Coordinates of C-alpha atoms in Angstrom, one line a residue:
X1 CA 0.0 0.0 0.0
X2 CA 1.5 3.4 -1.0
X3 CA 2.3 5.9 1.7
X4 CA -0.2 8.7 2.2
X5 CA 1.0 12.1 1.0
X6 CA 1.3 14.7 3.8
X7 CA -1.1 17.7 3.2
X8 CA -0.3 21.3 3.9
X9 CA -2.3 22.4 6.9
X10 CA -3.1 25.8 5.2
X11 CA -4.0 25.0 1.6
X12 CA -4.6 21.3 1.8
X13 CA -2.4 20.5 -1.2
X14 CA 0.0 17.5 -1.1
X15 CA 3.5 18.4 0.1
X16 CA 6.5 17.0 -1.8
X17 CA 9.9 17.2 0.0
X18 CA 12.2 19.8 -1.5
X19 CA 12.4 23.5 -2.0
X20 CA 8.6 24.0 -2.0
X21 CA 8.3 22.9 1.7
X22 CA 9.2 24.9 4.7
X23 CA 8.6 24.8 8.5
X24 CA 6.3 27.3 10.4
X25 CA 6.2 28.0 14.1
X26 CA 2.5 28.6 14.9
X27 CA 3.7 30.7 17.9
X28 CA 6.8 32.6 16.7
X29 CA 10.2 31.7 18.2
X30 CA 10.5 35.3 19.3
X31 CA 7.4 34.6 21.5
X32 CA 8.8 31.4 22.9
X33 CA 7.2 29.2 20.3
X34 CA 8.8 25.8 19.9
X35 CA 6.5 23.6 17.9
X36 CA 7.1 23.5 14.1
X37 CA 4.7 22.4 11.4
X38 CA 5.6 21.6 7.8
X39 CA 3.8 23.9 5.2
X40 CA 4.4 24.9 1.6
X41 CA 7.0 27.7 1.3
X42 CA 4.6 29.9 -0.5
X43 CA 2.0 29.4 2.2
X44 CA 4.5 30.2 4.9
X45 CA 5.6 33.4 3.1
X46 CA 2.0 34.5 2.8
X47 CA 1.4 34.0 6.5
X48 CA 4.3 36.2 7.4
X49 CA 3.4 38.8 4.8
X50 CA -0.1 39.2 6.3
X51 CA 0.5 38.9 10.0
X52 CA 3.1 40.4 12.3
X53 CA 4.9 38.1 14.8
X54 CA 2.9 39.8 17.5
X55 CA -0.4 39.1 15.8
X56 CA 0.6 35.5 15.3
X57 CA 1.5 35.0 18.9
X58 CA -1.6 36.9 20.3
X59 CA -4.3 35.5 18.1
X60 CA -3.4 33.8 14.8
X61 CA -1.6 30.8 16.3
X62 CA -4.1 28.1 14.9
X63 CA -4.9 27.2 11.3
X64 CA -8.5 27.9 12.0
X65 CA -7.8 31.5 13.1
X66 CA -5.4 32.1 10.2
X67 CA -8.1 31.0 7.8
X68 CA -10.6 33.5 9.4
X69 CA -8.7 36.2 7.6
X70 CA -10.2 37.3 4.3
X71 CA -6.9 37.8 2.6
X72 CA -5.7 34.3 3.6
X73 CA -9.0 32.9 2.3
X74 CA -8.5 34.5 -1.1
X75 CA -4.9 33.3 -1.1
X76 CA -5.8 29.7 -0.3
X77 CA -8.5 29.7 -3.0
X78 CA -5.9 30.9 -5.5
X79 CA -3.0 28.6 -4.5
X80 CA -5.1 25.4 -4.4
X81 CA -5.0 25.5 -8.2
X82 CA -1.2 25.4 -8.3
X83 CA 1.0 22.3 -8.6
X84 CA 2.1 21.0 -5.1
X85 CA 5.7 21.7 -6.0
X86 CA 5.1 25.3 -7.2
X87 CA 6.5 28.2 -5.3
X88 CA 7.3 31.8 -6.4
X89 CA 11.0 32.1 -6.2
X90 CA 10.8 35.9 -6.9
X91 CA 8.1 36.9 -4.4
X92 CA 9.3 39.5 -2.0
X93 CA 9.2 38.4 1.7
X94 CA 7.7 41.4 3.4
X95 CA 7.6 41.6 7.2
X96 CA 5.7 44.1 9.3

């Protein structure tokens, strides 16, 4: 029986080991977060472009809460159509 493919907790697409996968701390390390979760690199970049580390620590530290945000909902609807290995190598990583 083939192994089940791990799914990204944000977008639900399959994750393929390699440059398209990254790790995210639901509670940022700067706020004593320890637990890491594997996600697509593009999903991880989007989370950090929308939320500050303070916002992530205070409220957006679960997938359900992240997905309450309208911008994140639009992003997930868009990225779900992409290949699981796709990531934008040229997207600027903007932090607040």
